[in-house]
C-alpha positions as a Python dict, from the first residue, in 0.01 Angstrom:
ca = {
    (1, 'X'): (0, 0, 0),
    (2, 'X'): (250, -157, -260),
    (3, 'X'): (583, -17, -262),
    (4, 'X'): (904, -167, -468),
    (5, 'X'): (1252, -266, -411),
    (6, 'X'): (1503, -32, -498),
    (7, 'X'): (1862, -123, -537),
    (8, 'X'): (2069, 157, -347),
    (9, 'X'): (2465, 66, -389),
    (10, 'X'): (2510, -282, -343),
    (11, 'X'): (2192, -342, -123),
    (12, 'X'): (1812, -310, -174),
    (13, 'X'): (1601, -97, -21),
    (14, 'X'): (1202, -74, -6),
    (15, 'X'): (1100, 295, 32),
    (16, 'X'): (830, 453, 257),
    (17, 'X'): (636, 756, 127),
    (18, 'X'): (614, 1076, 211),
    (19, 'X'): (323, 1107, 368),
    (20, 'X'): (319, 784, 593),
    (21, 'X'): (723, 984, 725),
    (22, 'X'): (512, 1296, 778),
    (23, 'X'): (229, 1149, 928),
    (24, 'X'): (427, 979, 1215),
    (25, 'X'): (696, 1223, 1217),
    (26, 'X'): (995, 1021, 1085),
    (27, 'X'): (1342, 1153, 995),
    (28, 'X'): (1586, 1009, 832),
    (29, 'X'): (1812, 832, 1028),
    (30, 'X'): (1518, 718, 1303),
    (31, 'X'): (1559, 390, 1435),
    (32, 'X'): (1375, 73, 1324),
    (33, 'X'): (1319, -269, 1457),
    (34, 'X'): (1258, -513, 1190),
    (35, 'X'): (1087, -853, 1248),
    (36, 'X'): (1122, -1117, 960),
    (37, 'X'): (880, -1457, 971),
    (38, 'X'): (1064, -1696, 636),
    (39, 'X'): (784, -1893, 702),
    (40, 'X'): (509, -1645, 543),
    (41, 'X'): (755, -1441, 427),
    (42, 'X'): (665, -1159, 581),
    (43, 'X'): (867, -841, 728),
    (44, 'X'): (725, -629, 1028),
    (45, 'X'): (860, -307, 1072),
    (46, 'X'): (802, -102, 1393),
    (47, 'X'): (909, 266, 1439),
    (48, 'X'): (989, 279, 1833),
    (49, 'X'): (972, 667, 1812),
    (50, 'X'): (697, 729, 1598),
    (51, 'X'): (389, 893, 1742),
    (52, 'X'): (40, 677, 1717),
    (53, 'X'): (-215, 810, 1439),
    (54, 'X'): (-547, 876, 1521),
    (55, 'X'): (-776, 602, 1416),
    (56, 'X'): (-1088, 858, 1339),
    (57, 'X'): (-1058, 1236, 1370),
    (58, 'X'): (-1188, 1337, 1699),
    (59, 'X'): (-1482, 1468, 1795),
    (60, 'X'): (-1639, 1828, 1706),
    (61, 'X'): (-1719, 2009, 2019),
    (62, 'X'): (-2050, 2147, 2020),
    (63, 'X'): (-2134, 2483, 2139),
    (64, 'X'): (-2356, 2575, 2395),
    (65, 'X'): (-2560, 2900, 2367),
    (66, 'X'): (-2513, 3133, 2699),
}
């Protein structure tokens, strides 16, 4: 996902969509820990509250006939 930097006041911001808040059940306001590596330039952020997401949808259960 590509997302872009957003000035808000006299900071920037990068914004998170909708569905990604929903889908781990983030409010506004919810802590975050961010991680930053200069070196590759990369920024990890990790939502200590959020719940985990289901990798594959789980398993229909099948029936039996009585």
């Amino acid at each position: 996902m590509a997302e872009k930097i957003i000035k808000t006041g006299n900071s920037a911001a990068v914004t998170l969509p909708a569905k990604f808040m929903r889908d781990l059940n983030l409010k506004i306001g919810d802590p975050v820990v961010v991680e930053i590596d200069y070196i590759k330039g990369e920024i990890t952020f990790r939502f200590p509250g959020a719940r985990q997401l289901h990798l594959t949808p789980p398993p229909k259960r099948e029936r039996t006939k009585a």
